[in-house]
Coordinates of C-alpha atoms and ligand atoms in Angstrom, one line a residue:
M1 CA 109.7 179.1 90.1
T2 CA 109.8 176.3 92.8
T3 CA 106.3 175.5 94.5
A4 CA 105.9 173.8 97.7
S5 CA 104.3 170.8 95.8
S6 CA 107.3 170.6 93.5
T7 CA 109.7 170.9 96.4
E8 CA 107.7 168.1 98.1
S9 CA 107.7 165.8 95.2
T10 CA 111.4 166.4 94.7
T11 CA 112.2 165.4 98.3
E12 CA 110.0 162.3 97.9
A13 CA 111.9 161.2 94.7
R14 CA 115.1 161.9 96.4
E15 CA 114.1 159.8 99.6
S16 CA 112.9 156.9 97.3
A17 CA 116.2 156.9 95.2
S18 CA 118.9 154.2 96.0
P19 CA 121.8 155.7 98.0
V20 CA 124.8 157.0 96.0
L21 CA 126.8 156.0 98.9
S22 CA 126.3 153.8 102.0
A23 CA 128.6 153.3 105.0
R24 CA 128.0 150.5 107.5
D25 CA 129.7 150.1 110.8
L26 CA 132.5 152.2 109.4
R27 CA 135.6 152.5 111.9
V28 CA 138.8 154.3 111.6
W29 CA 141.4 154.1 114.4
Y30 CA 145.0 155.4 114.8
G31 CA 147.7 153.6 116.8
S32 CA 149.2 155.9 119.7
T33 CA 151.4 155.5 122.4
R34 CA 148.3 155.4 124.9
G35 CA 146.8 152.5 122.7
P36 CA 144.5 152.7 119.7
V37 CA 142.5 155.8 119.2
A38 CA 138.9 155.0 117.5
A39 CA 138.2 158.3 116.0
V40 CA 135.2 156.8 114.1
D41 CA 133.6 153.8 115.8
G42 CA 130.8 151.9 114.0
V43 CA 129.0 154.6 111.8
T44 CA 126.3 154.0 109.5
F45 CA 124.6 156.3 107.1
D46 CA 123.4 156.7 103.5
V47 CA 123.5 159.8 101.1
R48 CA 121.0 159.6 98.2
P49 CA 121.3 161.6 94.7
G50 CA 120.8 165.3 95.3
E51 CA 120.9 165.1 99.0
T52 CA 123.0 167.1 101.6
L53 CA 123.7 165.4 104.8
G54 CA 125.2 167.6 107.3
L55 CA 127.8 166.1 109.7
V56 CA 127.9 168.2 113.0
G57 CA 129.5 167.9 116.5
E58 CA 132.2 169.5 118.5
S59 CA 135.8 169.6 117.4
G60 CA 137.4 166.4 117.9
C61 CA 134.4 164.2 117.5
G62 CA 135.4 162.4 114.4
K63 CA 133.7 164.5 111.6
S64 CA 136.5 165.2 109.4
T65 CA 138.0 161.6 109.8
L66 CA 134.7 160.3 108.9
G67 CA 134.8 162.5 105.7
R68 CA 138.4 161.4 104.8
G69 CA 137.8 157.8 105.7
V70 CA 134.8 157.5 103.3
L71 CA 137.0 158.7 100.5
G72 CA 140.2 156.8 101.7
L73 CA 142.1 159.8 102.2
L74 CA 143.5 158.9 105.6
P75 CA 147.0 159.6 106.7
A76 CA 149.5 156.7 106.9
G77 CA 149.1 154.6 110.1
A78 CA 145.2 155.0 110.1
A79 CA 143.2 151.6 109.8
V80 CA 139.5 151.5 108.3
D81 CA 137.1 148.7 108.8
G82 CA 133.6 148.2 107.9
E83 CA 131.9 149.0 104.6
V84 CA 131.4 152.0 102.2
R85 CA 129.6 151.2 99.1
F86 CA 129.6 153.3 96.2
A87 CA 128.6 152.2 92.6
G88 CA 128.3 148.5 93.6
K89 CA 131.8 148.5 95.1
N90 CA 133.1 148.6 98.5
L91 CA 135.7 151.3 98.9
V92 CA 137.1 149.8 102.0
G93 CA 140.0 147.9 101.2
M94 CA 140.0 148.7 97.5
P95 CA 143.4 148.9 96.0
A96 CA 144.8 152.4 96.3
K97 CA 145.2 152.7 92.5
E98 CA 141.4 151.9 91.9
L99 CA 140.3 154.3 94.4
Q100 CA 142.7 157.0 93.1
Q101 CA 140.7 156.6 89.7
L102 CA 137.6 157.3 91.5
R103 CA 138.7 160.2 93.2
G104 CA 137.9 163.3 91.1
P105 CA 135.6 162.1 88.7
E106 CA 133.3 160.1 91.1
L107 CA 134.3 161.2 94.3
G108 CA 135.2 164.9 95.4
L109 CA 136.4 166.6 98.4
I110 CA 136.4 170.4 99.1
F111 CA 138.9 171.3 101.7
Q112 CA 138.6 173.5 104.6
E113 CA 141.7 176.0 103.7
P114 CA 142.2 176.4 99.9
M115 CA 145.5 177.9 100.1
T116 CA 146.9 174.6 101.4
R117 CA 145.5 173.0 98.2
L118 CA 146.1 175.5 95.5
N119 CA 149.7 175.6 94.3
P120 CA 150.7 179.4 94.7
L121 CA 153.1 178.9 91.7
M122 CA 150.5 177.7 89.3
K123 CA 147.9 179.7 87.5
V124 CA 144.2 178.9 87.9
S125 CA 144.3 177.7 84.4
E126 CA 147.1 175.3 84.9
H127 CA 145.3 173.8 88.2
F128 CA 142.4 172.8 85.9
E129 CA 144.5 171.7 83.1
E130 CA 146.2 169.3 85.5
T131 CA 142.9 168.0 87.0
L132 CA 141.0 167.6 83.8
K133 CA 144.2 165.9 82.0
T134 CA 144.8 163.4 84.8
H135 CA 141.3 162.0 84.4
H136 CA 140.4 163.0 80.5
P137 CA 143.8 162.7 78.8
E138 CA 142.0 162.8 75.5
L139 CA 140.5 166.2 76.1
P140 CA 141.9 168.9 73.7
K141 CA 143.0 172.2 75.2
D142 CA 140.1 174.2 74.0
Q143 CA 137.7 171.8 75.7
I144 CA 139.6 171.9 78.8
R145 CA 139.5 175.5 78.7
S146 CA 135.7 175.9 77.9
R147 CA 134.9 173.2 80.7
A148 CA 137.2 175.1 83.2
L149 CA 135.5 178.3 82.5
E150 CA 132.0 176.9 82.6
A151 CA 133.0 175.5 86.3
L152 CA 134.5 178.8 87.1
R153 CA 131.3 180.7 85.8
G154 CA 129.2 178.4 88.1
M155 CA 131.1 179.8 90.9
G156 CA 130.8 183.5 89.8
I157 CA 134.4 183.7 88.8
P158 CA 134.7 185.6 85.6
A159 CA 136.8 184.2 82.7
S160 CA 139.1 187.3 82.8
R161 CA 140.6 185.7 85.9
Y162 CA 141.5 182.3 84.3
E163 CA 145.3 183.2 84.0
S164 CA 145.5 184.4 87.6
Y165 CA 147.5 183.2 90.4
P166 CA 145.8 182.0 93.6
H167 CA 147.4 184.8 95.7
E168 CA 145.6 187.4 93.5
F169 CA 142.0 186.2 94.8
S170 CA 140.2 186.9 98.0
G171 CA 139.9 183.9 100.5
G172 CA 136.2 183.5 99.3
M173 CA 137.1 183.5 95.7
R174 CA 139.8 181.0 96.3
Q175 CA 137.3 178.7 98.0
R176 CA 135.1 179.0 95.2
I177 CA 138.0 178.3 92.6
M178 CA 138.6 175.1 94.9
I179 CA 134.9 173.9 94.6
A180 CA 135.0 174.6 90.8
L181 CA 138.2 172.4 90.8
A182 CA 136.3 169.6 92.8
L183 CA 133.3 170.1 90.6
V184 CA 134.7 170.3 87.1
L185 CA 134.6 166.3 86.9
R186 CA 131.1 166.3 88.0
P187 CA 131.6 163.8 90.8
A188 CA 128.5 162.0 92.1
F189 CA 129.6 162.3 95.7
V190 CA 131.3 165.1 97.4
V191 CA 132.6 165.6 101.0
A192 CA 132.9 169.5 102.0
D193 CA 134.9 169.7 104.9
E194 CA 134.2 173.0 106.8
P195 CA 134.1 174.7 103.3
T196 CA 133.1 178.3 105.0
T197 CA 135.6 178.4 107.8
A198 CA 137.6 181.5 108.1
L199 CA 135.2 183.2 105.6
D200 CA 132.9 186.1 106.4
V201 CA 129.2 185.7 106.6
L202 CA 128.5 187.2 103.2
V203 CA 131.0 184.8 101.4
E204 CA 129.7 182.0 103.6
A205 CA 126.1 182.5 102.2
Q206 CA 127.4 182.5 98.7
I207 CA 129.3 179.3 99.2
I208 CA 126.1 177.7 100.9
Q209 CA 123.8 179.0 97.8
I210 CA 126.4 177.5 95.3
L211 CA 126.4 174.1 97.0
A212 CA 122.5 174.1 97.2
D213 CA 122.8 175.1 93.4
L214 CA 125.0 172.2 92.7
R215 CA 122.9 169.6 94.2
R216 CA 119.8 170.9 92.6
N217 CA 121.4 171.3 89.2
F218 CA 123.7 168.0 89.0
D219 CA 122.0 165.7 91.6
T220 CA 125.3 165.6 93.4
A221 CA 125.2 163.8 96.9
L222 CA 126.9 166.1 99.5
V223 CA 128.3 165.4 102.9
L224 CA 128.8 168.8 104.6
I225 CA 131.0 168.7 107.5
T226 CA 130.4 171.8 110.0
H227 CA 130.4 173.1 113.5
N228 CA 127.8 175.7 112.2
L229 CA 124.5 174.4 112.9
G230 CA 122.8 177.5 111.3
I231 CA 124.5 176.4 108.0
V232 CA 123.1 172.8 108.3
A233 CA 119.5 174.2 109.3
E234 CA 119.6 176.2 106.0
A235 CA 121.6 174.0 103.5
C236 CA 120.9 170.1 104.6
D237 CA 118.2 167.7 103.9
R238 CA 119.4 165.4 106.7
V239 CA 121.7 165.8 109.6
A240 CA 123.8 163.3 111.6
V241 CA 125.1 164.4 114.9
M242 CA 128.6 163.0 116.0
Y243 CA 130.0 162.6 119.5
A244 CA 133.1 160.8 120.3
G245 CA 133.3 158.8 117.1
H246 CA 129.5 157.7 117.0
I247 CA 126.5 159.0 115.2
V248 CA 124.2 159.5 118.1
E249 CA 121.2 161.0 116.2
Q250 CA 120.4 161.3 112.4
G251 CA 117.3 162.2 110.6
D252 CA 115.4 164.8 108.5
A253 CA 117.3 168.2 109.4
R254 CA 114.1 170.0 110.0
E255 CA 112.7 167.5 112.2
V256 CA 115.9 167.2 114.2
F257 CA 116.3 170.8 114.7
A258 CA 112.6 171.4 115.5
N259 CA 112.4 168.3 117.8
P260 CA 115.9 167.2 118.9
Q261 CA 115.8 163.6 120.8
H262 CA 119.3 163.0 121.8
P263 CA 120.4 165.3 124.8
Y264 CA 123.6 165.8 123.1
T265 CA 121.8 167.3 120.1
Q266 CA 119.5 169.3 122.6
E267 CA 122.6 170.6 124.3
L268 CA 124.5 171.5 121.0
L269 CA 121.3 173.6 120.0
R270 CA 121.2 175.3 123.3
S271 CA 124.7 176.3 123.0
T272 CA 124.1 177.9 119.7
I273 CA 124.0 181.8 119.5
S274 CA 121.2 183.5 117.6
L275 CA 119.6 186.9 117.7
G276 CA 117.3 185.6 120.3
T277 CA 120.1 184.6 122.4
T278 CA 119.6 186.1 126.0
G279 CA 122.2 183.9 128.2
L280 CA 125.4 181.9 126.9
H281 CA 125.0 178.2 127.4
F282 CA 127.8 175.7 127.1
I283 CA 128.1 172.0 127.5
P284 CA 130.2 171.4 130.7
G285 CA 133.3 169.2 130.3
S286 CA 134.8 168.1 127.1
P287 CA 134.8 165.2 124.5
P288 CA 136.4 162.1 125.9
D289 CA 139.9 160.7 125.3
L290 CA 139.2 158.4 122.4
A291 CA 141.9 156.0 123.4
H292 CA 139.9 155.5 126.7
P293 CA 136.3 156.5 126.2
P294 CA 134.1 156.1 129.1
V295 CA 131.9 152.8 129.4
G296 CA 128.3 152.8 128.7
C297 CA 127.0 155.9 126.8
R298 CA 130.2 158.1 125.8
F299 CA 128.2 161.3 126.6
H300 CA 127.2 160.3 130.2
P301 CA 129.8 162.2 132.0
R302 CA 128.3 165.5 130.6
C303 CA 124.6 164.4 130.0
P304 CA 121.9 166.2 132.0
K305 CA 119.6 163.5 131.7
A306 CA 122.1 160.4 132.5
M307 CA 120.7 157.5 134.0
R308 CA 122.4 154.7 136.0
V309 CA 122.2 152.3 133.0
C310 CA 123.9 155.1 130.9
A311 CA 127.2 154.7 132.7
E312 CA 126.9 150.7 132.4
E313 CA 125.9 149.8 129.0
A314 CA 126.2 151.4 125.6
P315 CA 122.7 152.6 124.5
P316 CA 120.8 150.9 121.5
E317 CA 120.1 152.9 118.3
V318 CA 116.2 153.4 118.2
L319 CA 114.2 154.1 115.3
L320 CA 111.7 157.0 116.3
P321 CA 108.2 157.4 114.7
S322 CA 109.5 160.4 113.0
G323 CA 112.0 158.4 111.0
S324 CA 115.1 159.7 113.1
R325 CA 117.5 157.4 114.7
N326 CA 118.5 158.3 118.2
T327 CA 121.3 156.3 120.1
C328 CA 120.1 156.8 123.6
W329 CA 118.5 154.9 126.6
L330 CA 115.8 157.6 127.1
P331 CA 113.5 156.4 124.3
V332 CA 113.7 152.7 125.7
P333 CA 110.7 152.7 128.2
D334 CA 111.9 150.0 130.5
M335 CA 115.2 151.5 130.9
T336 CA 113.7 154.5 132.6
T337 CA 111.4 152.7 134.8
A338 CA 112.7 149.1 135.6
E339 CA 114.6 148.5 139.1
G340 CA 117.9 149.8 139.1
R341 CA 117.5 152.0 135.9
L342 CA 116.4 155.0 137.8
P343 CA 117.9 158.3 136.9
L344 CA 121.2 159.1 138.5
E345 CA 121.8 162.2 140.4
V346 CA 123.7 164.5 137.8
E347 CA 126.5 165.0 140.4
E348 CA 127.0 161.3 140.8
I349 CA 128.7 161.4 137.3
S350 CA 130.5 164.8 137.5
V351 CA 133.1 165.3 134.9
A352 CA 135.6 165.5 137.8
D353 CA 134.8 161.8 138.6
E354 CA 135.3 160.6 135.2
A355 CA 138.9 162.5 134.7
Ligands
SF4_401 FE1 122.2 160.9 128.2 FE2 121.9 158.2 129.0 FE3 120.9 159.1 126.5 FE4 123.6 158.8 126.9 S1 122.1 157.2 126.9 S2 122.5 160.7 126.0 S3 123.9 159.6 129.0 S4 120.3 159.7 128.7

């Protein structure tokens, strides 16, 4: 049984461990007819062994691009800059062949839609044979089978389904097979990109439980990309909130949810529907065109707390006493009081003016 003190000591041990993966000033951009689109623009974070970092934000804020950028799985035409340190090496700029060798045994990815990744013409057994043979050609067939069955058992898939085809499973089971395939090589770091999208809430709960067991049992570091703040509150140790290619707030998930500091985080949380919701809230406007993002704080056209400085200069990242990091002018005392830094009337910076 896990006690409160053992949970605390596990958390402390995790926080003092060296990161499995560290991203520093990571940038990903695409060429377009409208100019370069900076989908990820100077992102910095760490993930430690056994830790789950939730990456949240609206659609189009750069979450999936960041997840794929970290693993070097971007489409042709994307450019990457900055540093992603893993096992003493920088993954950015690493030769494709070397990176390919790390993917699978060291770096895993769980995709959003399993049917796009599972070959409908291949049995489950063949998927595992292909994955394991690629990275462990020395493994005999019986060991491949026993490792595959162990991974499937961990996901609640019985051995009797080993010779079935993907279409013979429900959506939730297919997603669990995908997770088993990603984990059969025991990677140290995994990106799970919206792993529960399109699943019903019961299956979603199962998948989240599986991911929690995974990090507990294997000390796997996990980045969980989701738009579902409820999942992050339940399953993540830390959270990073993305807006328009930037991480605007990151910190301990409980602290950020209990005491959100960045106006975008506050607005996202206000927009979440729960049993206690009495009226719907939405953030006016939409995320900016990343080919031409707003000057200053990228959230200022939609921010209910915007000040004049927000429309002029990009805010600094401020380390708060809680340990959270917040990229906003509000915690900078001089900015809210000095001459010329007085709050803007919200209507002065309406979305229409920015369009
Ligand atoms: Fe709002 Fe200004 Fe903070 Fe941006 S910097 S989130 S516009 S208060």
